[in-house]
GROMACS .gro file of C-alpha atoms in nm:
model
  257
    1MET     CA    1   1.261   1.019  -5.315
    2GLU     CA    2   0.968   1.240  -5.222
    3PRO     CA    3   0.993   1.412  -4.882
    4GLY     CA    4   0.644   1.290  -4.788
    5LEU     CA    5   0.741   0.932  -4.853
    6MET     CA    6   1.051   0.966  -4.636
    7ALA     CA    7   0.859   1.150  -4.365
    8GLY     CA    8   0.568   0.916  -4.319
    9GLY     CA    9   0.557   0.642  -4.578
   10TYR     CA   10   0.716   0.306  -4.642
   11PHE     CA   11   1.068   0.451  -4.620
   12SER     CA   12   1.000   0.652  -4.306
   13ALA     CA   13   1.199   0.619  -3.985
   14LYS     CA   14   0.864   0.625  -3.805
   15PRO     CA   15   0.735   0.274  -3.721
   16PRO     CA   16   0.427   0.171  -3.923
   17ALA     CA   17   0.081   0.129  -3.775
   18GLU     CA   18   0.123  -0.249  -3.763
   19PRO     CA   19   0.418  -0.337  -3.533
   20PHE     CA   20   0.634  -0.641  -3.573
   21ARG     CA   21   0.487  -0.949  -3.407
   22LEU     CA   22   0.710  -1.245  -3.332
   23PHE     CA   23   0.580  -1.546  -3.530
   24GLY     CA   24   0.286  -1.340  -3.647
   25ARG     CA   25   0.154  -1.377  -4.001
   26ALA     CA   26   0.404  -1.136  -4.158
   27HIS     CA   27   0.695  -1.299  -3.977
   28LEU     CA   28   0.592  -1.647  -4.090
   29VAL     CA   29   0.542  -1.530  -4.449
   30ALA     CA   30   0.887  -1.368  -4.447
   31LEU     CA   31   1.043  -1.687  -4.312
   32GLY     CA   32   0.864  -1.883  -4.585
   33VAL     CA   33   0.992  -1.653  -4.858
   34VAL     CA   34   1.349  -1.667  -4.727
   35GLY     CA   35   1.336  -2.043  -4.680
   36GLY     CA   36   1.188  -2.093  -5.027
   37GLY     CA   37   1.457  -1.880  -5.185
   38ILE     CA   38   1.735  -2.072  -5.015
   39ALA     CA   39   1.574  -2.407  -5.100
   40ALA     CA   40   1.550  -2.297  -5.464
   41LEU     CA   41   1.930  -2.299  -5.480
   42GLY     CA   42   1.907  -2.678  -5.478
   43CYS     CA   43   1.722  -2.664  -5.810
   44LEU     CA   44   2.036  -2.533  -5.976
   45ARG     CA   45   2.206  -2.874  -5.970
   46GLY     CA   46   2.313  -2.972  -6.318
   47GLN     CA   47   2.342  -2.614  -6.441
   48SER     CA   48   2.657  -2.504  -6.622
   49PRO     CA   49   2.951  -2.360  -6.426
   50GLU     CA   50   2.884  -2.028  -6.600
   51THR     CA   51   2.524  -2.020  -6.477
   52LEU     CA   52   2.627  -2.112  -6.123
   53ALA     CA   53   2.896  -1.842  -6.124
   54ALA     CA   54   2.640  -1.586  -6.245
   55VAL     CA   55   2.402  -1.683  -5.963
   56LYS     CA   56   2.684  -1.647  -5.711
   57ARG     CA   57   2.774  -1.303  -5.841
   58GLY     CA   58   2.408  -1.204  -5.826
   59LEU     CA   59   2.387  -1.312  -5.461
   60VAL     CA   60   2.699  -1.114  -5.376
   61VAL     CA   61   2.576  -0.801  -5.553
   62ALA     CA   62   2.238  -0.825  -5.379
   63THR     CA   63   2.409  -0.879  -5.043
   64PHE     CA   64   2.631  -0.574  -5.078
   65ALA     CA   65   2.357  -0.358  -5.232
   66GLN     CA   66   2.107  -0.409  -4.953
   67GLU     CA   67   2.373  -0.332  -4.690
   68LEU     CA   68   2.468  -0.009  -4.865
   69PHE     CA   69   2.097   0.074  -4.891
   70LEU     CA   70   2.059   0.025  -4.515
   71HIS     CA   71   2.341   0.269  -4.441
   72GLY     CA   72   2.199   0.522  -4.687
   73TRP     CA   73   1.848   0.490  -4.547
   74ARG     CA   74   1.970   0.524  -4.190
   75ALA     CA   75   2.167   0.835  -4.283
   76ALA     CA   76   1.875   0.988  -4.475
   77THR     CA   77   1.639   0.936  -4.182
   78GLY     CA   78   1.885   1.057  -3.917
   79ARG     CA   79   1.927   0.711  -3.764
   80TRP     CA   80   2.289   0.635  -3.853
   81THR     CA   81   2.488   0.620  -3.529
   82LEU     CA   82   2.832   0.501  -3.424
   83THR     CA   83   2.677   0.286  -3.153
   84GLU     CA   84   2.469   0.082  -3.400
   85MET     CA   85   2.605   0.103  -3.752
   86LEU     CA   86   2.979   0.040  -3.736
   87PRO     CA   87   3.080  -0.287  -3.912
   88VAL     CA   88   3.145  -0.474  -3.589
   89HIS     CA   89   2.834  -0.694  -3.572
   90ALA     CA   90   2.891  -1.064  -3.638
   91CYS     CA   91   2.628  -1.063  -3.915
   92THR     CA   92   2.792  -0.761  -4.077
   93TRP     CA   93   3.126  -0.940  -4.082
   94ALA     CA   94   2.956  -1.249  -4.222
   95LEU     CA   95   2.795  -1.036  -4.491
   96TRP     CA   96   3.112  -0.868  -4.616
   97LEU     CA   97   3.349  -1.160  -4.559
   98GLY     CA   98   3.096  -1.398  -4.713
   99GLY     CA   99   3.068  -1.189  -5.027
  100VAL     CA  100   3.442  -1.135  -5.070
  101GLY     CA  101   3.514  -1.499  -4.983
  102ALA     CA  102   3.259  -1.621  -5.236
  103LEU     CA  103   3.428  -1.420  -5.512
  104THR     CA  104   3.791  -1.488  -5.419
  105GLY     CA  105   3.774  -1.839  -5.273
  106ASN     CA  106   3.943  -1.730  -4.950
  107ARG     CA  107   3.893  -2.017  -4.704
  108THR     CA  108   3.901  -1.808  -4.385
  109MET     CA  109   3.627  -1.581  -4.514
  110ARG     CA  110   3.419  -1.873  -4.638
  111ASP     CA  111   3.455  -2.051  -4.306
  112TYR     CA  112   3.341  -1.743  -4.115
  113SER     CA  113   3.045  -1.703  -4.350
  114TYR     CA  114   2.942  -2.065  -4.302
  115TYR     CA  115   2.983  -2.094  -3.927
  116LEU     CA  116   2.895  -1.754  -3.788
  117GLY     CA  117   2.694  -1.630  -4.085
  118ILE     CA  118   2.450  -1.919  -4.091
  119ALA     CA  119   2.426  -1.952  -3.712
  120GLY     CA  120   2.390  -1.579  -3.648
  121ALA     CA  121   2.153  -1.510  -3.936
  122MET     CA  122   1.929  -1.806  -3.855
  123GLN     CA  123   1.895  -1.687  -3.497
  124ALA     CA  124   1.820  -1.335  -3.619
  125LEU     CA  125   1.557  -1.461  -3.865
  126LEU     CA  126   1.379  -1.657  -3.593
  127THR     CA  127   1.399  -1.379  -3.332
  128PRO     CA  128   1.432  -1.050  -3.526
  129ASP     CA  129   1.538  -0.736  -3.343
  130LEU     CA  130   1.287  -0.518  -3.529
  131ALA     CA  131   1.112  -0.348  -3.236
  132GLU     CA  132   0.804  -0.177  -3.387
  133TYR     CA  133   0.911  -0.206  -3.750
  134GLY     CA  134   0.648  -0.434  -3.901
  135PRO     CA  135   0.582  -0.519  -4.268
  136GLY     CA  136   0.466  -0.165  -4.349
  137ASN     CA  137   0.822  -0.034  -4.330
  138VAL     CA  138   1.123  -0.095  -4.554
  139GLN     CA  139   1.335  -0.204  -4.257
  140PHE     CA  140   1.124  -0.519  -4.228
  141ALA     CA  141   1.198  -0.625  -4.586
  142GLN     CA  142   1.564  -0.521  -4.564
  143PHE     CA  143   1.616  -0.720  -4.245
  144PHE     CA  144   1.488  -1.046  -4.392
  145ALA     CA  145   1.662  -0.990  -4.725
  146SER     CA  146   1.991  -0.922  -4.549
  147HIS     CA  147   1.988  -1.226  -4.323
  148GLY     CA  148   1.845  -1.452  -4.591
  149LEU     CA  149   2.131  -1.360  -4.824
  150ILE     CA  150   2.386  -1.421  -4.546
  151VAL     CA  151   2.259  -1.779  -4.527
  152ALA     CA  152   2.216  -1.822  -4.903
  153LEU     CA  153   2.579  -1.753  -4.995
  154PRO     CA  154   2.745  -2.033  -4.794
  155VAL     CA  155   2.461  -2.269  -4.888
  156HIS     CA  156   2.534  -2.196  -5.255
  157LEU     CA  157   2.903  -2.271  -5.198
  158LEU     CA  158   2.816  -2.596  -5.021
  159LEU     CA  159   2.585  -2.712  -5.297
  160HIS     CA  160   2.764  -2.595  -5.608
  161GLU     CA  161   3.131  -2.516  -5.543
  162GLY     CA  162   3.238  -2.802  -5.320
  163TYR     CA  163   3.301  -2.592  -5.012
  164ARG     CA  164   3.323  -2.819  -4.706
  165PRO     CA  165   3.367  -2.722  -4.340
  166THR     CA  166   3.675  -2.871  -4.175
  167TRP     CA  167   3.804  -2.892  -3.820
  168ARG     CA  168   4.090  -2.666  -3.921
  169GLY     CA  169   3.842  -2.413  -4.053
  170ALA     CA  170   3.638  -2.441  -3.733
  171ALA     CA  171   3.943  -2.364  -3.520
  172ARG     CA  172   4.036  -2.076  -3.749
  173THR     CA  173   3.685  -1.930  -3.718
  174LEU     CA  174   3.700  -1.947  -3.339
  175GLY     CA  175   4.029  -1.756  -3.354
  176VAL     CA  176   3.873  -1.488  -3.574
  177LEU     CA  177   3.576  -1.466  -3.338
  178ALA     CA  178   3.805  -1.414  -3.038
  179GLY     CA  179   3.987  -1.134  -3.220
  180GLN     CA  180   3.657  -0.980  -3.322
  181ALA     CA  181   3.540  -0.982  -2.959
  182VAL     CA  182   3.855  -0.795  -2.852
  183LEU     CA  183   3.800  -0.542  -3.131
  184ALA     CA  184   3.432  -0.503  -3.036
  185TYR     CA  185   3.521  -0.437  -2.674
  186ALA     CA  186   3.773  -0.170  -2.776
  187VAL     CA  187   3.514  -0.003  -2.999
  188ASN     CA  188   3.253  -0.023  -2.724
  189GLU     CA  189   3.485   0.147  -2.478
  190ARG     CA  190   3.550   0.421  -2.730
  191VAL     CA  191   3.197   0.503  -2.850
  192GLY     CA  192   2.973   0.365  -2.574
  193SER     CA  193   2.824   0.086  -2.786
  194ASN     CA  194   2.771  -0.279  -2.699
  195TYR     CA  195   2.871  -0.468  -3.012
  196LEU     CA  196   2.867  -0.847  -2.968
  197PHE     CA  197   2.733  -0.784  -2.614
  198VAL     CA  198   3.088  -0.806  -2.480
  199SER     CA  199   3.057  -0.493  -2.264
  200ARG     CA  200   2.726  -0.568  -2.092
  201LYS     CA  201   2.406  -0.764  -2.129
  202PRO     CA  202   2.139  -0.615  -2.357
  203PRO     CA  203   1.872  -0.404  -2.185
  204THR     CA  204   1.591  -0.620  -2.323
  205ALA     CA  205   1.512  -0.973  -2.212
  206SER     CA  206   1.738  -1.235  -2.371
  207LEU     CA  207   1.900  -1.571  -2.311
  208LEU     CA  208   2.194  -1.387  -2.157
  209ASP     CA  209   1.974  -1.319  -1.855
  210ARG     CA  210   2.019  -1.684  -1.761
  211LEU     CA  211   2.398  -1.656  -1.767
  212PRO     CA  212   2.634  -1.522  -1.497
  213PRO     CA  213   2.694  -1.146  -1.466
  214TRP     CA  214   2.944  -0.963  -1.686
  215PRO     CA  215   3.221  -1.054  -1.760
  216ALA     CA  216   3.169  -1.415  -1.652
  217TYR     CA  217   2.910  -1.479  -1.923
  218ILE     CA  218   3.159  -1.403  -2.203
  219PRO     CA  219   3.359  -1.729  -2.177
  220VAL     CA  220   3.028  -1.914  -2.145
  221LEU     CA  221   2.910  -1.759  -2.472
  222TYR     CA  222   3.240  -1.845  -2.638
  223THR     CA  223   3.211  -2.205  -2.520
  224LEU     CA  224   2.858  -2.224  -2.657
  225ALA     CA  225   2.982  -2.084  -2.989
  226ALA     CA  226   3.258  -2.346  -2.998
  227GLY     CA  227   3.002  -2.619  -2.935
  228GLY     CA  228   2.778  -2.489  -3.212
  229ILE     CA  229   3.069  -2.470  -3.455
  230ALA     CA  230   3.162  -2.829  -3.370
  231VAL     CA  231   2.807  -2.944  -3.438
  232MET     CA  232   2.814  -2.767  -3.775
  233THR     CA  233   3.141  -2.945  -3.864
  234VAL     CA  234   3.052  -3.304  -3.770
  235PRO     CA  235   2.821  -3.375  -4.069
  236PHE     CA  236   3.102  -3.285  -4.311
  237ALA     CA  237   3.398  -3.446  -4.134
  238GLY     CA  238   3.590  -3.642  -4.393
  239VAL     CA  239   3.355  -3.544  -4.678
  240PRO     CA  240   3.557  -3.428  -4.981
  241GLY     CA  241   3.472  -3.104  -5.157
  242GLN     CA  242   3.464  -3.206  -5.519
  243GLY     CA  243   3.358  -2.872  -5.665
  244LEU     CA  244   3.669  -2.680  -5.573
  245ARG     CA  245   3.889  -2.945  -5.729
  246ARG     CA  246   3.695  -2.989  -6.051
  247ARG     CA  247   3.563  -2.646  -6.133
  248ARG     CA  248   3.794  -2.399  -5.959
  249PRO     CA  249   3.808  -2.081  -6.166
  250ALA     CA  250   4.151  -1.982  -6.285
  251GLY     CA  251   4.330  -1.768  -6.033
  252GLU     CA  252   4.091  -1.847  -5.746
  253ASN     CA  253   4.260  -1.828  -5.408
  254VAL     CA  254   4.196  -2.136  -5.195
  255SER     CA  255   4.489  -2.090  -4.963
  256GLY     CA  256   4.462  -2.127  -4.591
  257GLY     CA  257   4.263  -2.446  -4.565
   0.00000   0.00000   0.00000
């Protein structure tokens, strides 16, 4: 990559001339592209198991590749820090667990990807934390690609592999989330970060401003997460997942659920 491009071009750490604008034209176009891509997965109905498996692998490769690109770009531009880039974010967990779960069939990973991946990524897509990084910078495209792929993987499993959320999976995901919060707090105490916002409220305006002071808002957030997970389970309660029974690849691990 040319030094000039890294120093002041599309791949620069410097924000572009046009800043990000919430629900501005670029934001709406990006949402349309992501939504269209996810909706296009529904057009794959009737395709062969081999084609569907190839699409799944392509989604996983793209998911992992863009995340590795982000770490490389941050490092190359001097913006990789322990307080921001450790794999402790909920969306980062959803990204890696979603990819591995999609390939292995692990139910715990698939559940986490569905519940916290879709919920977290959808919120991020609607209210991106992009600061001044508008469409003239690679971080804009990477952000929407990343969170769009986080949603696309569990949607693909729902549509084409018979994955179905269950109450058992919901409870298991809440247990994983509780453990992740404990881990995030330990990391925060060590490096001075604020992963999962379990150490303090964010400095910028957010919905947390309406909640009690730290640490009282943490159980409130957990309760809200439990309610959201319940809502995401209700539509599938009692609905069988035919795909896993009929087309499960040989050797696929579906234990734990």
